[in-house]
PDB file of N, CA and C in Angstrom:
ATOM      1  N   MET A  29     -49.021  77.108 -15.177  1.00 91.00           N
ATOM      2  CA  MET A  29     -48.795  75.735 -14.780  1.00 91.00           C
ATOM      3  C   MET A  29     -47.309  75.466 -14.537  1.00 91.00           C
ATOM      4  N   THR A  30     -46.456  76.027 -15.374  1.00 93.00           N
ATOM      5  CA  THR A  30     -45.019  75.844 -15.203  1.00 93.00           C
ATOM      6  C   THR A  30     -44.553  76.400 -13.866  1.00 93.00           C
ATOM      7  N   ASN A  31     -45.018  77.601 -13.533  1.00 93.00           N
ATOM      8  CA  ASN A  31     -44.608  78.209 -12.263  1.00 93.00           C
ATOM      9  C   ASN A  31     -45.056  77.367 -11.079  1.00 93.00           C
ATOM     10  N   THR A  32     -46.242  76.790 -11.158  1.00 96.00           N
ATOM     11  CA  THR A  32     -46.749  75.922 -10.091  1.00 96.00           C
ATOM     12  C   THR A  32     -45.848  74.707  -9.935  1.00 96.00           C
ATOM     13  N   PHE A  33     -45.464  74.110 -11.066  1.00 95.00           N
ATOM     14  CA  PHE A  33     -44.585  72.943 -11.039  1.00 95.00           C
ATOM     15  C   PHE A  33     -43.226  73.290 -10.433  1.00 95.00           C
ATOM     16  N   VAL A  34     -42.624  74.373 -10.893  1.00 96.00           N
ATOM     17  CA  VAL A  34     -41.292  74.747 -10.419  1.00 96.00           C
ATOM     18  C   VAL A  34     -41.331  75.093  -8.928  1.00 96.00           C
ATOM     19  N   THR A  35     -42.348  75.800  -8.503  1.00 96.00           N
ATOM     20  CA  THR A  35     -42.492  76.127  -7.079  1.00 96.00           C
ATOM     21  C   THR A  35     -42.588  74.861  -6.239  1.00 96.00           C
ATOM     22  N   ALA A  36     -43.400  73.900  -6.679  1.00 97.00           N
ATOM     23  CA  ALA A  36     -43.546  72.628  -5.955  1.00 97.00           C
ATOM     24  C   ALA A  36     -42.229  71.853  -5.953  1.00 97.00           C
ATOM     25  N   MET A  37     -41.521  71.874  -7.075  1.00 96.00           N
ATOM     26  CA  MET A  37     -40.247  71.168  -7.161  1.00 96.00           C
ATOM     27  C   MET A  37     -39.234  71.754  -6.182  1.00 96.00           C
ATOM     28  N   PHE A  38     -39.165  73.089  -6.108  1.00 96.00           N
ATOM     29  CA  PHE A  38     -38.212  73.740  -5.207  1.00 96.00           C
ATOM     30  C   PHE A  38     -38.558  73.508  -3.743  1.00 96.00           C
ATOM     31  N   LYS A  39     -39.780  73.137  -3.446  1.00 97.00           N
ATOM     32  CA  LYS A  39     -40.140  72.786  -2.069  1.00 97.00           C
ATOM     33  C   LYS A  39     -39.560  71.427  -1.685  1.00 97.00           C
ATOM     34  N   LYS A  40     -39.315  70.575  -2.677  1.00 97.00           N
ATOM     35  CA  LYS A  40     -38.784  69.229  -2.439  1.00 97.00           C
ATOM     36  C   LYS A  40     -37.293  69.107  -2.720  1.00 97.00           C
ATOM     37  N   VAL A  41     -36.784  69.950  -3.596  1.00 96.00           N
ATOM     38  CA  VAL A  41     -35.384  69.871  -4.030  1.00 96.00           C
ATOM     39  C   VAL A  41     -34.751  71.246  -3.882  1.00 96.00           C
ATOM     40  N   SER A  42     -33.597  71.278  -3.263  1.00 95.00           N
ATOM     41  CA  SER A  42     -32.842  72.526  -3.125  1.00 95.00           C
ATOM     42  C   SER A  42     -31.614  72.444  -4.028  1.00 95.00           C
ATOM     43  N   PRO A  43     -31.703  73.011  -5.230  1.00 96.00           N
ATOM     44  CA  PRO A  43     -30.581  72.923  -6.163  1.00 96.00           C
ATOM     45  C   PRO A  43     -29.319  73.552  -5.584  1.00 96.00           C
ATOM     46  N   GLU A  44     -28.191  72.976  -5.936  1.00 97.00           N
ATOM     47  CA  GLU A  44     -26.884  73.476  -5.503  1.00 97.00           C
ATOM     48  C   GLU A  44     -26.200  74.165  -6.692  1.00 97.00           C
ATOM     49  N   HIS A  45     -25.395  75.170  -6.413  1.00 96.00           N
ATOM     50  CA  HIS A  45     -24.754  75.967  -7.462  1.00 96.00           C
ATOM     51  C   HIS A  45     -23.831  75.145  -8.361  1.00 96.00           C
ATOM     52  N   TYR A  46     -23.377  73.996  -7.921  1.00 97.00           N
ATOM     53  CA  TYR A  46     -22.442  73.184  -8.704  1.00 97.00           C
ATOM     54  C   TYR A  46     -23.146  72.079  -9.504  1.00 97.00           C
ATOM     55  N   TRP A  47     -24.456  71.986  -9.426  1.00 97.00           N
ATOM     56  CA  TRP A  47     -25.204  70.928 -10.115  1.00 97.00           C
ATOM     57  C   TRP A  47     -25.298  71.195 -11.612  1.00 97.00           C
ATOM     58  N   LYS A  48     -25.439  70.094 -12.357  1.00 96.00           N
ATOM     59  CA  LYS A  48     -25.777  70.132 -13.768  1.00 96.00           C
ATOM     60  C   LYS A  48     -27.172  69.531 -13.876  1.00 96.00           C
ATOM     61  N   ALA A  49     -28.133  70.313 -14.313  1.00 96.00           N
ATOM     62  CA  ALA A  49     -29.522  69.853 -14.423  1.00 96.00           C
ATOM     63  C   ALA A  49     -29.803  69.420 -15.858  1.00 96.00           C
ATOM     64  N   LEU A  50     -30.701  68.480 -15.995  1.00 95.00           N
ATOM     65  CA  LEU A  50     -31.088  67.964 -17.298  1.00 95.00           C
ATOM     66  C   LEU A  50     -32.595  68.062 -17.433  1.00 95.00           C
ATOM     67  N   GLU A  51     -33.047  68.767 -18.459  1.00 96.00           N
ATOM     68  CA  GLU A  51     -34.480  68.828 -18.750  1.00 96.00           C
ATOM     69  C   GLU A  51     -34.740  68.012 -20.009  1.00 96.00           C
ATOM     70  N   ILE A  52     -35.362  66.863 -19.814  1.00 96.00           N
ATOM     71  CA  ILE A  52     -35.705  65.975 -20.931  1.00 96.00           C
ATOM     72  C   ILE A  52     -37.050  66.412 -21.477  1.00 96.00           C
ATOM     73  N   GLY A  53     -37.127  66.597 -22.785  1.00 96.00           N
ATOM     74  CA  GLY A  53     -38.347  67.113 -23.392  1.00 96.00           C
ATOM     75  C   GLY A  53     -38.517  68.581 -23.044  1.00 96.00           C
ATOM     76  N   ALA A  54     -37.443  69.333 -23.198  1.00 97.00           N
ATOM     77  CA  ALA A  54     -37.400  70.719 -22.729  1.00 97.00           C
ATOM     78  C   ALA A  54     -38.332  71.656 -23.472  1.00 97.00           C
ATOM     79  N   GLY A  55     -38.656  71.325 -24.698  1.00 96.00           N
ATOM     80  CA  GLY A  55     -39.500  72.238 -25.466  1.00 96.00           C
ATOM     81  C   GLY A  55     -38.847  73.597 -25.571  1.00 96.00           C
ATOM     82  N   THR A  56     -39.549  74.628 -25.112  1.00 97.00           N
ATOM     83  CA  THR A  56     -39.026  75.992 -25.187  1.00 97.00           C
ATOM     84  C   THR A  56     -38.288  76.403 -23.918  1.00 97.00           C
ATOM     85  N   GLY A  57     -38.068  75.460 -23.009  1.00 96.00           N
ATOM     86  CA  GLY A  57     -37.247  75.711 -21.832  1.00 96.00           C
ATOM     87  C   GLY A  57     -37.936  76.372 -20.663  1.00 96.00           C
ATOM     88  N   LEU A  58     -39.246  76.285 -20.591  1.00 96.00           N
ATOM     89  CA  LEU A  58     -39.981  76.980 -19.532  1.00 96.00           C
ATOM     90  C   LEU A  58     -39.529  76.576 -18.132  1.00 96.00           C
ATOM     91  N   VAL A  59     -39.232  75.307 -17.917  1.00 97.00           N
ATOM     92  CA  VAL A  59     -38.798  74.837 -16.596  1.00 97.00           C
ATOM     93  C   VAL A  59     -37.307  75.091 -16.412  1.00 97.00           C
ATOM     94  N   GLY A  60     -36.513  74.658 -17.357  1.00 97.00           N
ATOM     95  CA  GLY A  60     -35.059  74.771 -17.238  1.00 97.00           C
ATOM     96  C   GLY A  60     -34.557  76.192 -17.068  1.00 97.00           C
ATOM     97  N   LEU A  61     -35.211  77.149 -17.707  1.00 97.00           N
ATOM     98  CA  LEU A  61     -34.785  78.538 -17.564  1.00 97.00           C
ATOM     99  C   LEU A  61     -35.018  79.056 -16.151  1.00 97.00           C
ATOM    100  N   GLN A  62     -35.995  78.501 -15.452  1.00 96.00           N
ATOM    101  CA  GLN A  62     -36.219  78.897 -14.056  1.00 96.00           C
ATOM    102  C   GLN A  62     -35.235  78.206 -13.112  1.00 96.00           C
ATOM    103  N   ILE A  63     -34.729  77.055 -13.521  1.00 96.00           N
ATOM    104  CA  ILE A  63     -33.738  76.327 -12.726  1.00 96.00           C
ATOM    105  C   ILE A  63     -32.342  76.923 -12.923  1.00 96.00           C
ATOM    106  N   LEU A  64     -32.070  77.422 -14.103  1.00 96.00           N
ATOM    107  CA  LEU A  64     -30.737  77.875 -14.501  1.00 96.00           C
ATOM    108  C   LEU A  64     -30.049  78.814 -13.507  1.00 96.00           C
ATOM    109  N   PRO A  65     -30.718  79.786 -12.924  1.00 95.00           N
ATOM    110  CA  PRO A  65     -30.013  80.674 -11.988  1.00 95.00           C
ATOM    111  C   PRO A  65     -29.531  79.978 -10.708  1.00 95.00           C
ATOM    112  N   LYS A  66     -30.049  78.792 -10.426  1.00 96.00           N
ATOM    113  CA  LYS A  66     -29.728  78.104  -9.178  1.00 96.00           C
ATOM    114  C   LYS A  66     -28.664  77.023  -9.332  1.00 96.00           C
ATOM    115  N   VAL A  67     -28.271  76.688 -10.567  1.00 97.00           N
ATOM    116  CA  VAL A  67     -27.333  75.594 -10.812  1.00 97.00           C
ATOM    117  C   VAL A  67     -26.183  76.060 -11.716  1.00 97.00           C
ATOM    118  N   LYS A  68     -25.188  75.193 -11.858  1.00 97.00           N
ATOM    119  CA  LYS A  68     -24.028  75.515 -12.699  1.00 97.00           C
ATOM    120  C   LYS A  68     -24.419  75.586 -14.172  1.00 97.00           C
ATOM    121  N   THR A  69     -25.175  74.593 -14.617  1.00 96.00           N
ATOM    122  CA  THR A  69     -25.573  74.536 -16.020  1.00 96.00           C
ATOM    123  C   THR A  69     -26.850  73.705 -16.163  1.00 96.00           C
ATOM    124  N   VAL A  70     -27.535  73.913 -17.279  1.00 97.00           N
ATOM    125  CA  VAL A  70     -28.728  73.131 -17.611  1.00 97.00           C
ATOM    126  C   VAL A  70     -28.550  72.570 -19.010  1.00 97.00           C
ATOM    127  N   VAL A  71     -28.854  71.288 -19.163  1.00 96.00           N
ATOM    128  CA  VAL A  71     -28.886  70.643 -20.464  1.00 96.00           C
ATOM    129  C   VAL A  71     -30.346  70.589 -20.888  1.00 96.00           C
ATOM    130  N   PHE A  72     -30.658  71.189 -22.012  1.00 97.00           N
ATOM    131  CA  PHE A  72     -32.001  71.178 -22.570  1.00 97.00           C
ATOM    132  C   PHE A  72     -32.028  70.164 -23.710  1.00 97.00           C
ATOM    133  N   GLU A  73     -32.836  69.121 -23.568  1.00 97.00           N
ATOM    134  CA  GLU A  73     -32.934  68.080 -24.598  1.00 97.00           C
ATOM    135  C   GLU A  73     -34.350  68.057 -25.145  1.00 97.00           C
ATOM    136  N   ASP A  74     -34.459  67.968 -26.458  1.00 97.00           N
ATOM    137  CA  ASP A  74     -35.769  67.807 -27.083  1.00 97.00           C
ATOM    138  C   ASP A  74     -35.567  67.230 -28.482  1.00 97.00           C
ATOM    139  N   THR A  75     -36.579  66.527 -28.961  1.00 97.00           N
ATOM    140  CA  THR A  75     -36.523  65.976 -30.313  1.00 97.00           C
ATOM    141  C   THR A  75     -37.044  66.966 -31.350  1.00 97.00           C
ATOM    142  N   SER A  76     -37.633  68.063 -30.900  1.00 97.00           N
ATOM    143  CA  SER A  76     -38.193  69.065 -31.807  1.00 97.00           C
ATOM    144  C   SER A  76     -37.214  70.221 -31.993  1.00 97.00           C
ATOM    145  N   GLU A  77     -36.657  70.313 -33.172  1.00 97.00           N
ATOM    146  CA  GLU A  77     -35.742  71.408 -33.472  1.00 97.00           C
ATOM    147  C   GLU A  77     -36.469  72.754 -33.420  1.00 97.00           C
ATOM    148  N   ALA A  78     -37.719  72.767 -33.827  1.00 98.00           N
ATOM    149  CA  ALA A  78     -38.496  74.007 -33.806  1.00 98.00           C
ATOM    150  C   ALA A  78     -38.655  74.535 -32.372  1.00 98.00           C
ATOM    151  N   MET A  79     -38.922  73.647 -31.435  1.00 98.00           N
ATOM    152  CA  MET A  79     -39.062  74.060 -30.041  1.00 98.00           C
ATOM    153  C   MET A  79     -37.731  74.581 -29.505  1.00 98.00           C
ATOM    154  N   LEU A  80     -36.651  73.899 -29.822  1.00 97.00           N
ATOM    155  CA  LEU A  80     -35.336  74.344 -29.371  1.00 97.00           C
ATOM    156  C   LEU A  80     -34.950  75.684 -29.989  1.00 97.00           C
ATOM    157  N   ASN A  81     -35.408  75.948 -31.204  1.00 97.00           N
ATOM    158  CA  ASN A  81     -35.155  77.248 -31.833  1.00 97.00           C
ATOM    159  C   ASN A  81     -35.854  78.366 -31.061  1.00 97.00           C
ATOM    160  N   VAL A  82     -37.058  78.098 -30.564  1.00 98.00           N
ATOM    161  CA  VAL A  82     -37.763  79.075 -29.736  1.00 98.00           C
ATOM    162  C   VAL A  82     -36.975  79.309 -28.446  1.00 98.00           C
ATOM    163  N   LEU A  83     -36.476  78.230 -27.846  1.00 97.00           N
ATOM    164  CA  LEU A  83     -35.640  78.350 -26.652  1.00 97.00           C
ATOM    165  C   LEU A  83     -34.435  79.244 -26.937  1.00 97.00           C
ATOM    166  N   LYS A  84     -33.753  79.005 -28.030  1.00 97.00           N
ATOM    167  CA  LYS A  84     -32.558  79.777 -28.379  1.00 97.00           C
ATOM    168  C   LYS A  84     -32.864  81.272 -28.486  1.00 97.00           C
ATOM    169  N   GLN A  85     -34.058  81.610 -28.938  1.00 96.00           N
ATOM    170  CA  GLN A  85     -34.448  83.019 -29.062  1.00 96.00           C
ATOM    171  C   GLN A  85     -34.611  83.683 -27.691  1.00 96.00           C
ATOM    172  N   LYS A  86     -34.832  82.893 -26.657  1.00 96.00           N
ATOM    173  CA  LYS A  86     -35.001  83.420 -25.296  1.00 96.00           C
ATOM    174  C   LYS A  86     -33.664  83.686 -24.599  1.00 96.00           C
ATOM    175  N   LEU A  87     -32.587  83.213 -25.172  1.00 95.00           N
ATOM    176  CA  LEU A  87     -31.274  83.293 -24.526  1.00 95.00           C
ATOM    177  C   LEU A  87     -30.549  84.573 -24.904  1.00 95.00           C
ATOM    178  N   ASN A  88     -29.694  85.050 -23.997  1.00 91.00           N
ATOM    179  CA  ASN A  88     -28.903  86.238 -24.316  1.00 91.00           C
ATOM    180  C   ASN A  88     -27.473  85.889 -24.696  1.00 91.00           C
ATOM    181  N   GLY A  89     -27.120  84.614 -24.618  1.00 88.00           N
ATOM    182  CA  GLY A  89     -25.821  84.170 -25.091  1.00 88.00           C
ATOM    183  C   GLY A  89     -24.775  83.903 -24.036  1.00 88.00           C
ATOM    184  N   ASP A  90     -25.010  84.343 -22.805  1.00 88.00           N
ATOM    185  CA  ASP A  90     -23.993  84.119 -21.780  1.00 88.00           C
ATOM    186  C   ASP A  90     -24.399  83.053 -20.771  1.00 88.00           C
ATOM    187  N   GLU A  91     -25.506  82.371 -21.024  1.00 90.00           N
ATOM    188  CA  GLU A  91     -25.948  81.304 -20.135  1.00 90.00           C
ATOM    189  C   GLU A  91     -25.045  80.082 -20.287  1.00 90.00           C
ATOM    190  N   LYS A  92     -24.871  79.373 -19.188  1.00 94.00           N
ATOM    191  CA  LYS A  92     -24.088  78.138 -19.216  1.00 94.00           C
ATOM    192  C   LYS A  92     -25.066  76.988 -19.437  1.00 94.00           C
ATOM    193  N   ILE A  93     -25.274  76.684 -20.700  1.00 96.00           N
ATOM    194  CA  ILE A  93     -26.254  75.656 -21.068  1.00 96.00           C
ATOM    195  C   ILE A  93     -25.694  74.763 -22.160  1.00 96.00           C
ATOM    196  N   GLU A  94     -26.369  73.634 -22.337  1.00 94.00           N
ATOM    197  CA  GLU A  94     -26.149  72.775 -23.495  1.00 94.00           C
ATOM    198  C   GLU A  94     -27.518  72.534 -24.107  1.00 94.00           C
ATOM    199  N   ILE A  95     -27.584  72.516 -25.408  1.00 95.00           N
ATOM    200  CA  ILE A  95     -28.828  72.199 -26.105  1.00 95.00           C
ATOM    201  C   ILE A  95     -28.583  70.932 -26.907  1.00 95.00           C
ATOM    202  N   VAL A  96     -29.431  69.939 -26.677  1.00 94.00           N
ATOM    203  CA  VAL A  96     -29.297  68.645 -27.327  1.00 94.00           C
ATOM    204  C   VAL A  96     -30.545  68.401 -28.167  1.00 94.00           C
ATOM    205  N   HIS A  97     -30.355  68.351 -29.482  1.00 94.00           N
ATOM    206  CA  HIS A  97     -31.458  68.007 -30.375  1.00 94.00           C
ATOM    207  C   HIS A  97     -31.368  66.521 -30.680  1.00 94.00           C
ATOM    208  N   GLY A  98     -32.359  65.781 -30.231  1.00 93.00           N
ATOM    209  CA  GLY A  98     -32.374  64.342 -30.464  1.00 93.00           C
ATOM    210  C   GLY A  98     -32.856  63.597 -29.244  1.00 93.00           C
ATOM    211  N   GLU A  99     -32.704  62.307 -29.278  1.00 93.00           N
ATOM    212  CA  GLU A  99     -33.123  61.443 -28.178  1.00 93.00           C
ATOM    213  C   GLU A  99     -32.106  61.524 -27.039  1.00 93.00           C
ATOM    214  N   ILE A 100     -32.601  61.478 -25.825  1.00 88.00           N
ATOM    215  CA  ILE A 100     -31.720  61.584 -24.661  1.00 88.00           C
ATOM    216  C   ILE A 100     -30.732  60.420 -24.596  1.00 88.00           C
ATOM    217  N   SER A 101     -31.088  59.294 -25.150  1.00 87.00           N
ATOM    218  CA  SER A 101     -30.196  58.136 -25.149  1.00 87.00           C
ATOM    219  C   SER A 101     -28.922  58.410 -25.949  1.00 87.00           C
ATOM    220  N   GLU A 102     -28.948  59.428 -26.798  1.00 81.00           N
ATOM    221  CA  GLU A 102     -27.792  59.786 -27.609  1.00 81.00           C
ATOM    222  C   GLU A 102     -26.884  60.807 -26.917  1.00 81.00           C
ATOM    223  N   TYR A 103     -27.321  61.343 -25.780  1.00 82.00           N
ATOM    224  CA  TYR A 103     -26.562  62.389 -25.083  1.00 82.00           C
ATOM    225  C   TYR A 103     -25.299  61.821 -24.465  1.00 82.00           C
ATOM    226  N   LYS A 104     -24.212  62.498 -24.692  1.00 78.00           N
ATOM    227  CA  LYS A 104     -22.920  62.140 -24.114  1.00 78.00           C
ATOM    228  C   LYS A 104     -22.513  63.260 -23.168  1.00 78.00           C
ATOM    229  N   ASN A 105     -22.459  62.969 -21.879  1.00 75.00           N
ATOM    230  CA  ASN A 105     -22.076  63.940 -20.871  1.00 75.00           C
ATOM    231  C   ASN A 105     -20.630  64.346 -21.089  1.00 75.00           C
ATOM    232  N   GLN A 106     -20.379  65.639 -21.146  1.00 63.00           N
ATOM    233  CA  GLN A 106     -19.028  66.149 -21.392  1.00 63.00           C
ATOM    234  C   GLN A 106     -18.243  66.394 -20.103  1.00 63.00           C
ATOM    235  N   ASP A 107     -18.882  66.247 -18.943  1.00 64.00           N
ATOM    236  CA  ASP A 107     -18.196  66.479 -17.666  1.00 64.00           C
ATOM    237  C   ASP A 107     -17.509  65.239 -17.173  1.00 64.00           C
TER     238      ASP A 107
END
């Protein structure tokens, strides 16, 4: 289902290498990780620390990402 969503999204949106993407309710990052190679950075936001911990296990450490645990209304853009 995630691949279907991302494929449909890329048909409507052409990400640019300088963009900063935001995935609200990122969970384990299934969507954002597919967007990451096409943009400058991805912000993964979720209220579940357990889900974000699963996301962190998928990373190799050199990705340009931000992980936000909490409500999106609390996010402060650093750019």
